[in-house]
């Protein structure tokens, strides 16, 4: 007899596999347009019913649903004929159900929940420290932009008001398109400025002649256009407006037109190529969906949040460029060095090569900082994975972090032998004279699992930058090795949430943040809270 864990995991897997039986996959290549139109209609209808005409509530949920539709469409071979509205509705409903199913399945597979069963109800209890996940959620709030651009008084708002009074033009005027692109750029820059690790330099090369700076220009035009399409659909009550489809060259021309003076058609075409979905890519990074000889612009997949992450993920999907990209991202370790150099009396060096006496390289220490007067130091293994946008991607980052801990432990053990050759800068104390702390650092995500090595710690740049400015390196080390977390039932609560998936009922523990009191990280001597 299977235990509750295996029984639930087996059911979720079988439920997920039912997607292949849906009738919509019998239809021909145009089925993707019908699927997206059906999802757009339901999305807007629910938003209007809930009094949210701007379609902001549950936006993350709908983004995942649209992405799942695109991935499923790419997964199943085309049949023949049209896709009916009924069949499309079944797919959308199933995509919504599987949003919970797949997330649960992933979490259960890595031991994030314990599973019991009582009176036919599966009960899922969080196994990892919920305070760490709560801390990540709160840090995201703390480091999000405080102010967002407003369209009030802009040509966008004037035109939308005219449209609402029945006086708008059939097409989107160029001045409105350019005004929306300017709004998109301001929204993107607000998010970029809030990144704790700092934003990529505009000169950072993505591919060919395309840099972050000029890619953001055209991506902002796409963000602005999608904002307009959503607002038009809300005003006209016609959700077909949200799924504009055009030839890729026409889209490039519209984006270049929206950017205005100094725009280049070739760069716009490069961005369109980068943003075009291909099987295996993420629709969140490639939101232009092929349908015949046209591309569907899908607003639910386009927003100003995490634009750098999306551009980097799109580039990384090409194996021919991902190696150089990883190398370039690795150079961002200097964000840690910059932070450490601001602590009084601290010496910092980066990229310390560790060689074997017998020949060859054993590895390197990304960032090393020492306070000679106190005799303490820290060695950091810096990981710069592209930030997660889904639970599965978060699990990948956790795996990268886990490997970083093991890698640092191997280097630490090797440094304790007589076979290690390395050179610290002139004037530094000898390695053996320092009491070292060892840690793996990520840009944003903390680590809630059980570490493979108990005395190697994990932290994030986002966490330490929210700490009070450290007076000494020892104080910072204390903040890393003995972190402060939000308090349960004060800063957050663990609440049961019930759901029905197919024929089974589930009660899952969830984390709910409280509005007050506000939490921020503190050093051990300051207490927790």
Short mmCIF file of C-alpha atoms in Angstrom, two decimals:
data_model
loop_
_atom_site.label_atom_id
_atom_site.label_comp_id
_atom_site.label_asym_id
_atom_site.label_seq_id
_atom_site.Cartn_x
_atom_site.Cartn_y
_atom_site.Cartn_z
CA UNK A 1 0.00 0.00 0.00
CA UNK A 2 1.39 3.38 -1.04
CA UNK A 3 1.97 6.10 1.53
CA UNK A 4 0.19 9.44 1.26
CA UNK A 5 3.21 11.14 -0.33
CA UNK A 6 3.54 8.60 -3.14
CA UNK A 7 -0.22 8.43 -3.65
CA UNK A 8 -0.51 12.21 -4.08
CA UNK A 9 2.60 12.45 -6.26
CA UNK A 10 1.27 9.66 -8.48
CA UNK A 11 -2.13 11.29 -8.82
CA UNK A 12 -0.67 14.70 -9.67
CA UNK A 13 1.55 13.11 -12.30
CA UNK A 14 -1.36 11.22 -13.87
CA UNK A 15 -3.47 14.38 -13.80
CA UNK A 16 -0.74 16.34 -15.56
CA UNK A 17 -0.43 13.67 -18.24
CA UNK A 18 -4.12 14.06 -19.12
CA UNK A 19 -3.28 17.20 -21.08
CA UNK A 20 -2.34 15.04 -24.08
CA UNK A 21 -5.95 13.80 -24.33
CA UNK A 22 -7.50 17.24 -24.86
CA UNK A 23 -9.36 17.54 -28.15
CA UNK A 24 -7.85 20.90 -29.08
CA UNK A 25 -4.59 19.21 -30.14
CA UNK A 26 -6.42 17.61 -33.07
CA UNK A 27 -6.76 21.05 -34.67
CA UNK A 28 -4.41 22.67 -37.15
CA UNK A 29 -1.70 25.36 -36.75
CA UNK A 30 -4.15 28.22 -36.15
CA UNK A 31 -5.29 26.65 -32.87
CA UNK A 32 -2.82 28.77 -30.89
CA UNK A 33 -4.71 31.94 -31.80
CA UNK A 34 -8.01 30.42 -30.63
CA UNK A 35 -6.42 29.24 -27.37
CA UNK A 36 -4.92 32.65 -26.61
CA UNK A 37 -8.15 34.46 -27.59
CA UNK A 38 -10.15 32.25 -25.22
CA UNK A 39 -7.70 32.88 -22.38
CA UNK A 40 -7.72 36.63 -23.08
CA UNK A 41 -11.53 36.71 -23.00
CA UNK A 42 -11.73 34.91 -19.63
CA UNK A 43 -8.89 37.02 -18.21
CA UNK A 44 -10.62 40.30 -19.07
CA UNK A 45 -14.10 39.12 -18.06
CA UNK A 46 -12.85 38.13 -14.62
CA UNK A 47 -10.96 41.40 -14.27
CA UNK A 48 -14.07 43.44 -15.09
CA UNK A 49 -16.23 41.41 -12.69
CA UNK A 50 -13.71 41.98 -9.90
CA UNK A 51 -13.60 45.71 -10.63
CA UNK A 52 -10.06 45.59 -12.02
CA UNK A 53 -10.32 47.03 -15.55
CA UNK A 54 -6.54 47.49 -15.74
CA UNK A 55 -6.10 43.69 -15.44
CA UNK A 56 -3.53 43.83 -12.65
CA UNK A 57 -5.00 41.37 -10.15
CA UNK A 58 -3.86 37.76 -10.62
CA UNK A 59 -1.55 38.98 -13.40
CA UNK A 60 1.16 36.49 -12.40
CA UNK A 61 -1.34 33.63 -12.54
CA UNK A 62 -2.51 34.59 -16.00
CA UNK A 63 1.03 35.06 -17.22
CA UNK A 64 1.76 31.46 -16.22
CA UNK A 65 -1.47 30.24 -17.87
CA UNK A 66 -0.66 31.94 -21.18
CA UNK A 67 2.90 30.61 -21.04
CA UNK A 68 1.58 27.09 -20.43
CA UNK A 69 -0.76 27.36 -23.44
CA UNK A 70 2.14 28.38 -25.66
CA UNK A 71 4.36 25.57 -24.40
CA UNK A 72 1.62 22.96 -24.81
CA UNK A 73 0.88 24.14 -28.34
CA UNK A 74 4.55 23.68 -29.23
CA UNK A 75 4.62 20.26 -27.59
CA UNK A 76 1.79 18.56 -29.50
CA UNK A 77 1.88 17.96 -33.29
CA UNK A 78 -0.65 19.83 -35.38
CA UNK A 79 -3.75 18.09 -36.64
CA UNK A 80 -6.29 19.45 -39.10
CA UNK A 81 -9.17 21.88 -39.05
CA UNK A 82 -10.18 24.61 -36.63
CA UNK A 83 -10.13 24.56 -32.84
CA UNK A 84 -13.62 25.10 -31.38
CA UNK A 85 -14.28 27.58 -28.59
CA UNK A 86 -15.43 24.68 -26.40
CA UNK A 87 -12.20 22.74 -26.92
CA UNK A 88 -10.14 25.89 -26.34
CA UNK A 89 -12.06 26.55 -23.12
CA UNK A 90 -11.23 23.06 -21.86
CA UNK A 91 -7.52 23.68 -22.46
CA UNK A 92 -7.60 27.04 -20.64
CA UNK A 93 -9.45 25.51 -17.67
CA UNK A 94 -6.95 22.66 -17.53
CA UNK A 95 -4.01 25.09 -17.74
CA UNK A 96 -5.44 26.94 -14.77
CA UNK A 97 -5.80 23.73 -12.75
CA UNK A 98 -2.29 22.60 -13.64
CA UNK A 99 -0.85 25.88 -12.41
CA UNK A 100 -1.47 24.51 -8.92
CA UNK A 101 -0.80 20.89 -9.87
CA UNK A 102 2.66 21.39 -11.34
CA UNK A 103 3.79 23.72 -8.57
CA UNK A 104 2.68 21.18 -5.96
CA UNK A 105 4.29 18.33 -7.85
CA UNK A 106 7.62 20.18 -8.01
CA UNK A 107 7.52 21.16 -4.34
CA UNK A 108 6.63 17.64 -3.18
CA UNK A 109 9.39 16.09 -5.30
CA UNK A 110 12.06 18.13 -3.50
CA UNK A 111 10.62 17.54 -0.04
CA UNK A 112 9.23 21.04 0.51
CA UNK A 113 6.09 19.50 2.04
CA UNK A 114 5.30 16.49 4.18
CA UNK A 115 2.13 14.70 3.10
CA UNK A 116 -0.48 12.96 5.25
CA UNK A 117 -4.00 11.81 4.46
CA UNK A 118 -7.03 11.89 6.73
CA UNK A 119 -10.66 11.20 5.79
CA UNK A 120 -9.79 11.50 2.11
CA UNK A 121 -8.10 14.90 2.57
CA UNK A 122 -4.42 15.24 1.69
CA UNK A 123 -2.69 17.57 4.14
CA UNK A 124 0.56 19.28 3.12
CA UNK A 125 2.77 20.76 5.84
CA UNK A 126 5.80 22.94 5.10
CA UNK A 127 9.01 21.09 5.97
CA UNK A 128 11.53 23.89 5.44
CA UNK A 129 11.81 26.97 7.62
CA UNK A 130 8.89 29.16 6.46
CA UNK A 131 10.63 32.24 7.88
CA UNK A 132 13.25 32.09 5.10
CA UNK A 133 10.63 32.03 2.35
CA UNK A 134 8.78 34.83 4.17
CA UNK A 135 12.05 36.80 4.26
CA UNK A 136 12.46 36.42 0.50
CA UNK A 137 8.89 37.61 -0.05
CA UNK A 138 9.39 40.61 2.24
CA UNK A 139 12.75 41.51 0.71
CA UNK A 140 11.10 41.53 -2.69
CA UNK A 141 8.59 44.06 -1.37
CA UNK A 142 11.32 46.13 0.31
CA UNK A 143 13.41 46.32 -2.86
CA UNK A 144 10.57 46.87 -5.34
CA UNK A 145 10.24 50.34 -6.86
CA UNK A 146 8.49 52.74 -4.51
CA UNK A 147 6.96 54.80 -7.31
CA UNK A 148 5.72 53.77 -10.72
CA UNK A 149 5.21 56.01 -13.73
CA UNK A 150 1.73 57.40 -14.20
CA UNK A 151 0.04 57.88 -17.57
CA UNK A 152 -2.04 60.75 -16.22
CA UNK A 153 -1.86 63.80 -18.48
CA UNK A 154 0.12 61.91 -21.14
CA UNK A 155 -0.93 61.54 -24.77
CA UNK A 156 -1.73 57.92 -23.90
CA UNK A 157 -4.29 58.96 -21.32
CA UNK A 158 -5.79 61.69 -23.50
CA UNK A 159 -6.27 59.25 -26.37
CA UNK A 160 -7.71 56.51 -24.13
CA UNK A 161 -10.20 59.00 -22.64
CA UNK A 162 -11.29 59.97 -26.16
CA UNK A 163 -11.65 56.28 -27.02
CA UNK A 164 -13.84 55.76 -23.95
CA UNK A 165 -16.11 58.60 -25.17
CA UNK A 166 -16.35 56.99 -28.61
CA UNK A 167 -14.07 59.56 -30.26
CA UNK A 168 -10.89 57.51 -30.64
CA UNK A 169 -9.33 56.71 -34.00
CA UNK A 170 -9.39 53.22 -35.53
CA UNK A 171 -5.64 52.78 -35.25
CA UNK A 172 -3.14 53.84 -32.60
CA UNK A 173 -1.65 57.23 -33.62
CA UNK A 174 2.14 57.52 -33.75
CA UNK A 175 2.27 60.14 -31.02
CA UNK A 176 0.30 57.83 -28.69
CA UNK A 177 2.54 54.89 -29.58
CA UNK A 178 5.63 56.96 -28.74
CA UNK A 179 4.08 58.21 -25.52
CA UNK A 180 3.34 54.62 -24.47
CA UNK A 181 6.95 53.65 -25.27
CA UNK A 182 8.16 56.45 -23.01
CA UNK A 183 5.90 55.14 -20.24
CA UNK A 184 7.27 51.63 -20.81
CA UNK A 185 10.84 52.91 -20.57
CA UNK A 186 10.13 54.72 -17.28
CA UNK A 187 8.48 51.58 -15.86
CA UNK A 188 11.43 49.39 -16.88
CA UNK A 189 13.99 51.83 -15.48
CA UNK A 190 12.10 51.97 -12.17
CA UNK A 191 12.52 48.21 -11.82
CA UNK A 192 16.13 48.25 -13.03
CA UNK A 193 17.03 50.92 -10.48
CA UNK A 194 15.56 48.81 -7.68
CA UNK A 195 17.78 45.77 -8.37
CA UNK A 196 20.01 45.27 -5.30
CA UNK A 197 22.87 43.95 -7.42
CA UNK A 198 22.61 46.93 -9.72
CA UNK A 199 21.46 46.82 -13.30
CA UNK A 200 23.54 45.68 -16.21
CA UNK A 201 25.41 48.43 -17.99
CA UNK A 202 23.68 49.68 -21.11
CA UNK A 203 26.82 48.70 -23.02
CA UNK A 204 26.45 45.00 -21.96
CA UNK A 205 26.37 43.03 -25.23
CA UNK A 206 23.49 40.59 -25.64
CA UNK A 207 24.18 39.44 -29.20
CA UNK A 208 25.79 40.96 -32.26
CA UNK A 209 25.33 44.72 -32.14
CA UNK A 210 22.48 44.46 -29.65
CA UNK A 211 23.27 45.82 -26.19
CA UNK A 212 21.12 46.04 -23.07
CA UNK A 213 20.68 49.77 -23.63
CA UNK A 214 19.24 49.62 -27.12
CA UNK A 215 17.32 46.38 -26.42
CA UNK A 216 15.55 48.09 -23.51
CA UNK A 217 14.48 50.89 -25.86
CA UNK A 218 12.61 48.53 -28.14
CA UNK A 219 11.39 46.28 -25.33
CA UNK A 220 9.91 49.40 -23.71
CA UNK A 221 8.04 50.09 -26.95
CA UNK A 222 6.65 46.54 -26.78
CA UNK A 223 5.68 47.01 -23.12
CA UNK A 224 3.94 50.28 -23.96
CA UNK A 225 2.09 48.75 -26.92
CA UNK A 226 0.85 45.86 -24.76
CA UNK A 227 -0.35 48.31 -22.11
CA UNK A 228 -2.37 50.07 -24.82
CA UNK A 229 -3.83 46.82 -26.15
CA UNK A 230 -5.01 45.79 -22.68
CA UNK A 231 -6.57 49.19 -22.03
CA UNK A 232 -8.27 49.20 -25.45
CA UNK A 233 -9.79 45.78 -24.71
CA UNK A 234 -11.04 46.99 -21.31
CA UNK A 235 -12.63 50.10 -22.84
CA UNK A 236 -14.18 48.46 -25.91
CA UNK A 237 -15.06 45.16 -24.14
CA UNK A 238 -13.47 43.42 -27.15
CA UNK A 239 -10.64 41.14 -26.04
CA UNK A 240 -9.65 40.41 -29.64
CA UNK A 241 -7.84 43.74 -29.49
CA UNK A 242 -5.36 42.34 -26.98
CA UNK A 243 -3.97 39.80 -29.42
CA UNK A 244 -2.59 41.85 -32.28
CA UNK A 245 -0.86 39.72 -34.91
CA UNK A 246 1.50 41.03 -37.55
CA UNK A 247 4.37 39.93 -39.75
CA UNK A 248 7.66 40.14 -37.86
CA UNK A 249 8.95 42.92 -40.11
CA UNK A 250 5.81 44.96 -39.46
CA UNK A 251 6.27 44.55 -35.70
CA UNK A 252 9.87 45.73 -36.03
CA UNK A 253 8.70 48.77 -37.99
CA UNK A 254 6.09 49.59 -35.34
CA UNK A 255 8.66 49.29 -32.55
CA UNK A 256 11.14 51.49 -34.41
CA UNK A 257 8.38 54.01 -35.04
CA UNK A 258 7.49 53.97 -31.34
CA UNK A 259 11.11 54.56 -30.30
CA UNK A 260 11.24 57.54 -32.63
CA UNK A 261 14.34 59.63 -33.29
CA UNK A 262 17.53 57.60 -33.60
CA UNK A 263 15.72 54.28 -33.97
CA UNK A 264 17.23 51.65 -36.23
CA UNK A 265 15.15 49.08 -38.06
CA UNK A 266 17.91 46.47 -37.90
CA UNK A 267 18.10 46.72 -34.11
CA UNK A 268 14.31 46.53 -33.88
CA UNK A 269 14.41 43.38 -36.01
CA UNK A 270 17.08 41.95 -33.72
CA UNK A 271 14.84 42.50 -30.69
CA UNK A 272 11.89 40.91 -32.51
CA UNK A 273 14.04 37.87 -33.29
CA UNK A 274 15.12 37.71 -29.65
CA UNK A 275 11.50 37.97 -28.47
CA UNK A 276 10.09 35.37 -30.89
CA UNK A 277 9.11 32.10 -29.26
CA UNK A 278 10.69 28.85 -30.40
CA UNK A 279 10.06 25.39 -28.90
CA UNK A 280 12.19 24.97 -25.80
CA UNK A 281 12.36 28.70 -25.07
CA UNK A 282 10.41 30.37 -22.28
CA UNK A 283 7.34 32.33 -23.45
CA UNK A 284 8.07 34.69 -20.55
CA UNK A 285 11.29 35.71 -22.30
CA UNK A 286 10.02 35.24 -25.86
CA UNK A 287 6.44 36.57 -25.85
CA UNK A 288 5.94 36.95 -29.61
CA UNK A 289 4.12 33.76 -30.59
CA UNK A 290 4.36 32.42 -34.18
CA UNK A 291 1.10 31.65 -35.95
CA UNK A 292 1.59 30.93 -39.62
CA UNK A 293 3.60 33.77 -41.17
CA UNK A 294 2.63 36.18 -38.41
CA UNK A 295 3.54 36.77 -34.77
CA UNK A 296 0.93 37.18 -32.03
CA UNK A 297 1.64 39.96 -29.54
CA UNK A 298 0.34 38.68 -26.22
CA UNK A 299 0.08 41.40 -23.50
CA UNK A 300 -0.30 38.88 -20.67
CA UNK A 301 3.28 37.74 -21.38
CA UNK A 302 4.79 41.24 -21.57
CA UNK A 303 5.45 43.55 -18.63
CA UNK A 304 8.20 45.87 -17.38
CA UNK A 305 9.16 43.64 -14.44
CA UNK A 306 12.52 41.91 -14.72
CA UNK A 307 13.29 43.09 -18.23
CA UNK A 308 17.01 42.35 -17.84
CA UNK A 309 16.19 38.86 -16.62
CA UNK A 310 13.99 38.25 -19.66
CA UNK A 311 16.58 39.56 -22.11
CA UNK A 312 19.31 37.45 -20.50
CA UNK A 313 17.10 34.36 -20.48
CA UNK A 314 16.30 34.83 -24.15
CA UNK A 315 19.99 35.10 -25.01
CA UNK A 316 20.90 32.17 -22.77
CA UNK A 317 18.49 29.90 -24.65
CA UNK A 318 20.99 29.92 -27.53
CA UNK A 319 23.84 27.52 -26.61
CA UNK A 320 26.24 29.33 -28.94
CA UNK A 321 26.01 32.46 -26.78
CA UNK A 322 25.26 31.12 -23.30
CA UNK A 323 28.92 30.37 -22.44
CA UNK A 324 30.11 33.93 -23.04
CA UNK A 325 27.01 35.24 -21.26
CA UNK A 326 27.81 33.21 -18.14
CA UNK A 327 31.36 34.55 -18.19
CA UNK A 328 30.14 38.12 -18.53
CA UNK A 329 27.60 37.67 -15.74
CA UNK A 330 30.32 36.25 -13.52
CA UNK A 331 32.06 39.62 -13.63
CA UNK A 332 29.14 41.04 -11.65
CA UNK A 333 30.82 39.67 -8.52
CA UNK A 334 32.29 43.16 -8.23
CA UNK A 335 28.95 44.22 -6.70
CA UNK A 336 29.95 42.21 -3.64
CA UNK A 337 33.47 43.64 -3.70
CA UNK A 338 32.11 47.16 -3.89
CA UNK A 339 29.87 46.56 -0.87
CA UNK A 340 32.70 45.04 1.20
CA UNK A 341 35.16 47.84 0.34
CA UNK A 342 32.85 50.35 1.98
CA UNK A 343 33.41 48.73 5.40
CA UNK A 344 36.14 50.59 7.34
CA UNK A 345 39.51 48.83 7.56
CA UNK A 346 38.62 46.00 5.17
CA UNK A 347 40.87 44.72 2.38
CA UNK A 348 39.18 43.08 -0.61
CA UNK A 349 40.43 41.13 -3.57
CA UNK A 350 38.62 39.17 -6.26
CA UNK A 351 39.37 36.13 -8.40
CA UNK A 352 42.10 34.52 -6.27
CA UNK A 353 43.39 31.60 -8.35
CA UNK A 354 44.17 28.38 -6.45
CA UNK A 355 46.72 26.15 -8.22
CA UNK A 356 47.95 22.64 -7.51
CA UNK A 357 51.63 22.15 -6.69
CA UNK A 358 51.66 19.25 -9.14
CA UNK A 359 50.20 21.47 -11.85
CA UNK A 360 46.73 22.57 -12.89
CA UNK A 361 44.11 24.82 -11.36
CA UNK A 362 42.05 23.67 -8.39
CA UNK A 363 39.61 26.58 -8.59
CA UNK A 364 39.31 30.18 -7.52
CA UNK A 365 37.87 32.29 -4.72
CA UNK A 366 35.50 34.83 -6.23
CA UNK A 367 35.69 37.42 -3.44
CA UNK A 368 38.00 37.48 -0.41
CA UNK A 369 37.74 40.17 2.29
CA UNK A 370 39.78 40.52 5.46
CA UNK A 371 39.98 42.85 8.44
CA UNK A 372 43.70 42.60 9.43
CA UNK A 373 43.23 44.33 12.78
CA UNK A 374 40.49 41.92 13.89
CA UNK A 375 42.00 38.86 12.23
CA UNK A 376 38.72 37.87 10.56
CA UNK A 377 37.84 37.37 6.92
CA UNK A 378 35.27 35.92 4.56
CA UNK A 379 35.61 33.91 1.34
CA UNK A 380 32.64 34.19 -1.01
CA UNK A 381 31.64 31.91 -3.85
CA UNK A 382 29.43 34.18 -5.95
CA UNK A 383 26.69 32.69 -8.09
CA UNK A 384 24.91 34.81 -10.67
CA UNK A 385 22.13 32.65 -12.10
CA UNK A 386 19.51 34.48 -14.09
CA UNK A 387 16.79 35.25 -11.54
CA UNK A 388 13.91 32.82 -11.23
CA UNK A 389 10.46 33.58 -12.59
CA UNK A 390 8.82 30.28 -11.66
CA UNK A 391 9.01 27.64 -8.95
CA UNK A 392 10.93 25.31 -11.26
CA UNK A 393 13.51 28.02 -11.95
CA UNK A 394 13.79 28.68 -8.20
CA UNK A 395 14.58 25.02 -7.70
CA UNK A 396 17.34 25.29 -10.34
CA UNK A 397 18.87 28.23 -8.46
CA UNK A 398 18.72 26.20 -5.25
CA UNK A 399 20.60 23.42 -7.05
CA UNK A 400 23.23 25.88 -8.31
CA UNK A 401 23.62 27.20 -4.75
CA UNK A 402 23.94 23.68 -3.36
CA UNK A 403 26.72 22.93 -5.85
CA UNK A 404 28.42 26.20 -4.91
CA UNK A 405 28.50 25.15 -1.25
CA UNK A 406 30.12 21.81 -2.15
CA UNK A 407 32.58 23.54 -4.47
CA UNK A 408 33.63 26.00 -1.76
CA UNK A 409 34.01 23.18 0.76
CA UNK A 410 36.38 21.32 -1.60
CA UNK A 411 38.48 24.45 -2.07
CA UNK A 412 38.58 25.08 1.68
CA UNK A 413 39.82 21.54 2.31
CA UNK A 414 42.43 21.86 -0.45
CA UNK A 415 43.71 25.16 0.95
CA UNK A 416 44.43 23.38 4.23
CA UNK A 417 46.94 21.08 2.50
CA UNK A 418 50.53 21.76 1.47
CA UNK A 419 49.61 21.33 -2.19
CA UNK A 420 47.77 24.64 -2.64
CA UNK A 421 49.53 27.53 -4.38
CA UNK A 422 47.92 30.96 -4.28
CA UNK A 423 48.88 34.58 -3.85
CA UNK A 424 47.12 37.19 -1.73
CA UNK A 425 47.87 40.89 -2.34
CA UNK A 426 50.96 42.45 -0.79
CA UNK A 427 50.46 43.56 2.80
CA UNK A 428 47.77 41.00 3.58
CA UNK A 429 48.06 38.68 6.61
CA UNK A 430 48.94 35.05 5.95
CA UNK A 431 45.92 32.88 5.19
CA UNK A 432 46.47 30.73 8.28
CA UNK A 433 46.49 33.80 10.53
CA UNK A 434 42.87 34.69 9.73
CA UNK A 435 39.67 33.24 11.17
CA UNK A 436 37.69 32.67 7.98
CA UNK A 437 33.97 32.51 7.34
CA UNK A 438 32.80 30.81 4.15
CA UNK A 439 29.66 31.66 2.22
CA UNK A 440 27.90 31.39 -1.12
CA UNK A 441 26.24 34.57 -2.33
CA UNK A 442 23.37 34.95 -4.81
CA UNK A 443 21.84 38.17 -6.13
CA UNK A 444 18.38 37.72 -4.59
CA UNK A 445 17.24 34.24 -3.62
CA UNK A 446 17.87 32.87 -0.13
CA UNK A 447 18.28 29.16 0.60
CA UNK A 448 15.61 27.42 2.66
CA UNK A 449 16.82 23.82 2.37
CA UNK A 450 19.28 21.84 4.45
CA UNK A 451 22.82 22.83 3.52
CA UNK A 452 25.14 20.00 2.48
CA UNK A 453 27.93 21.54 4.61
CA UNK A 454 26.79 22.96 7.93
CA UNK A 455 29.45 25.67 8.37
CA UNK A 456 29.29 27.13 4.86
CA UNK A 457 26.53 29.70 4.73
CA UNK A 458 24.28 31.08 1.99
CA UNK A 459 23.13 34.66 1.70
CA UNK A 460 21.93 37.07 -0.95
CA UNK A 461 23.10 40.53 -1.92
CA UNK A 462 19.51 41.68 -1.55
CA UNK A 463 19.54 40.51 2.10
CA UNK A 464 22.85 42.07 3.17
CA UNK A 465 22.06 45.37 1.44
CA UNK A 466 18.94 45.66 3.60
CA UNK A 467 21.02 45.24 6.76
CA UNK A 468 22.15 48.43 8.51
CA UNK A 469 25.49 49.60 7.17
CA UNK A 470 28.08 47.37 8.90
CA UNK A 471 30.60 49.08 11.18
CA UNK A 472 33.05 46.19 10.91
CA UNK A 473 33.59 43.11 8.80
CA UNK A 474 33.00 41.00 11.89
CA UNK A 475 29.55 42.52 12.27
CA UNK A 476 28.68 41.67 8.66
CA UNK A 477 29.99 38.12 9.08
CA UNK A 478 27.72 37.79 12.10
CA UNK A 479 24.78 38.94 9.98
CA UNK A 480 25.57 36.26 7.40
CA UNK A 481 26.33 33.35 9.72
CA UNK A 482 23.49 34.16 12.15
CA UNK A 483 20.81 35.76 9.97
CA UNK A 484 17.65 37.26 11.41
CA UNK A 485 14.37 36.08 9.95
CA UNK A 486 10.79 37.33 10.22
CA UNK A 487 8.88 35.97 13.20
CA UNK A 488 5.96 33.63 12.69
CA UNK A 489 2.62 35.01 13.89
CA UNK A 490 4.18 38.47 14.03
CA UNK A 491 5.54 39.21 10.57
CA UNK A 492 3.88 36.31 8.76
CA UNK A 493 1.38 33.54 9.32
CA UNK A 494 1.15 29.98 8.04
CA UNK A 495 -2.42 29.41 6.93
CA UNK A 496 -4.17 26.37 5.47
CA UNK A 497 -5.59 26.73 1.97
CA UNK A 498 -7.92 24.17 0.45
CA UNK A 499 -8.17 23.26 -3.21
CA UNK A 500 -9.70 20.60 -5.40
CA UNK A 501 -7.61 18.99 -8.14
CA UNK A 502 -9.64 16.56 -10.17
CA UNK A 503 -11.14 14.03 -7.77
CA UNK A 504 -8.93 14.80 -4.75
CA UNK A 505 -9.04 17.42 -2.02
CA UNK A 506 -5.89 19.10 -0.69
CA UNK A 507 -5.19 21.30 2.32
CA UNK A 508 -1.85 23.05 1.88
CA UNK A 509 0.04 25.29 4.29
CA UNK A 510 0.72 28.70 2.74
CA UNK A 511 2.66 31.75 3.90
CA UNK A 512 0.73 35.00 4.37
CA UNK A 513 2.59 38.21 5.17
CA UNK A 514 1.13 40.54 7.79
CA UNK A 515 0.82 44.25 7.05
CA UNK A 516 2.43 45.32 10.34
CA UNK A 517 4.89 45.37 11.93
CA UNK A 518 7.37 45.89 9.12
CA UNK A 519 10.35 43.53 9.11
CA UNK A 520 13.88 44.18 7.91
CA UNK A 521 17.10 42.20 8.54
CA UNK A 522 19.17 43.00 11.63
CA UNK A 523 22.48 41.90 13.08
CA UNK A 524 22.40 39.27 15.86
CA UNK A 525 23.05 41.74 18.66
CA UNK A 526 20.09 43.86 17.51
CA UNK A 527 17.58 41.09 18.03
CA UNK A 528 15.06 39.82 15.50
CA UNK A 529 12.16 41.99 14.50
#
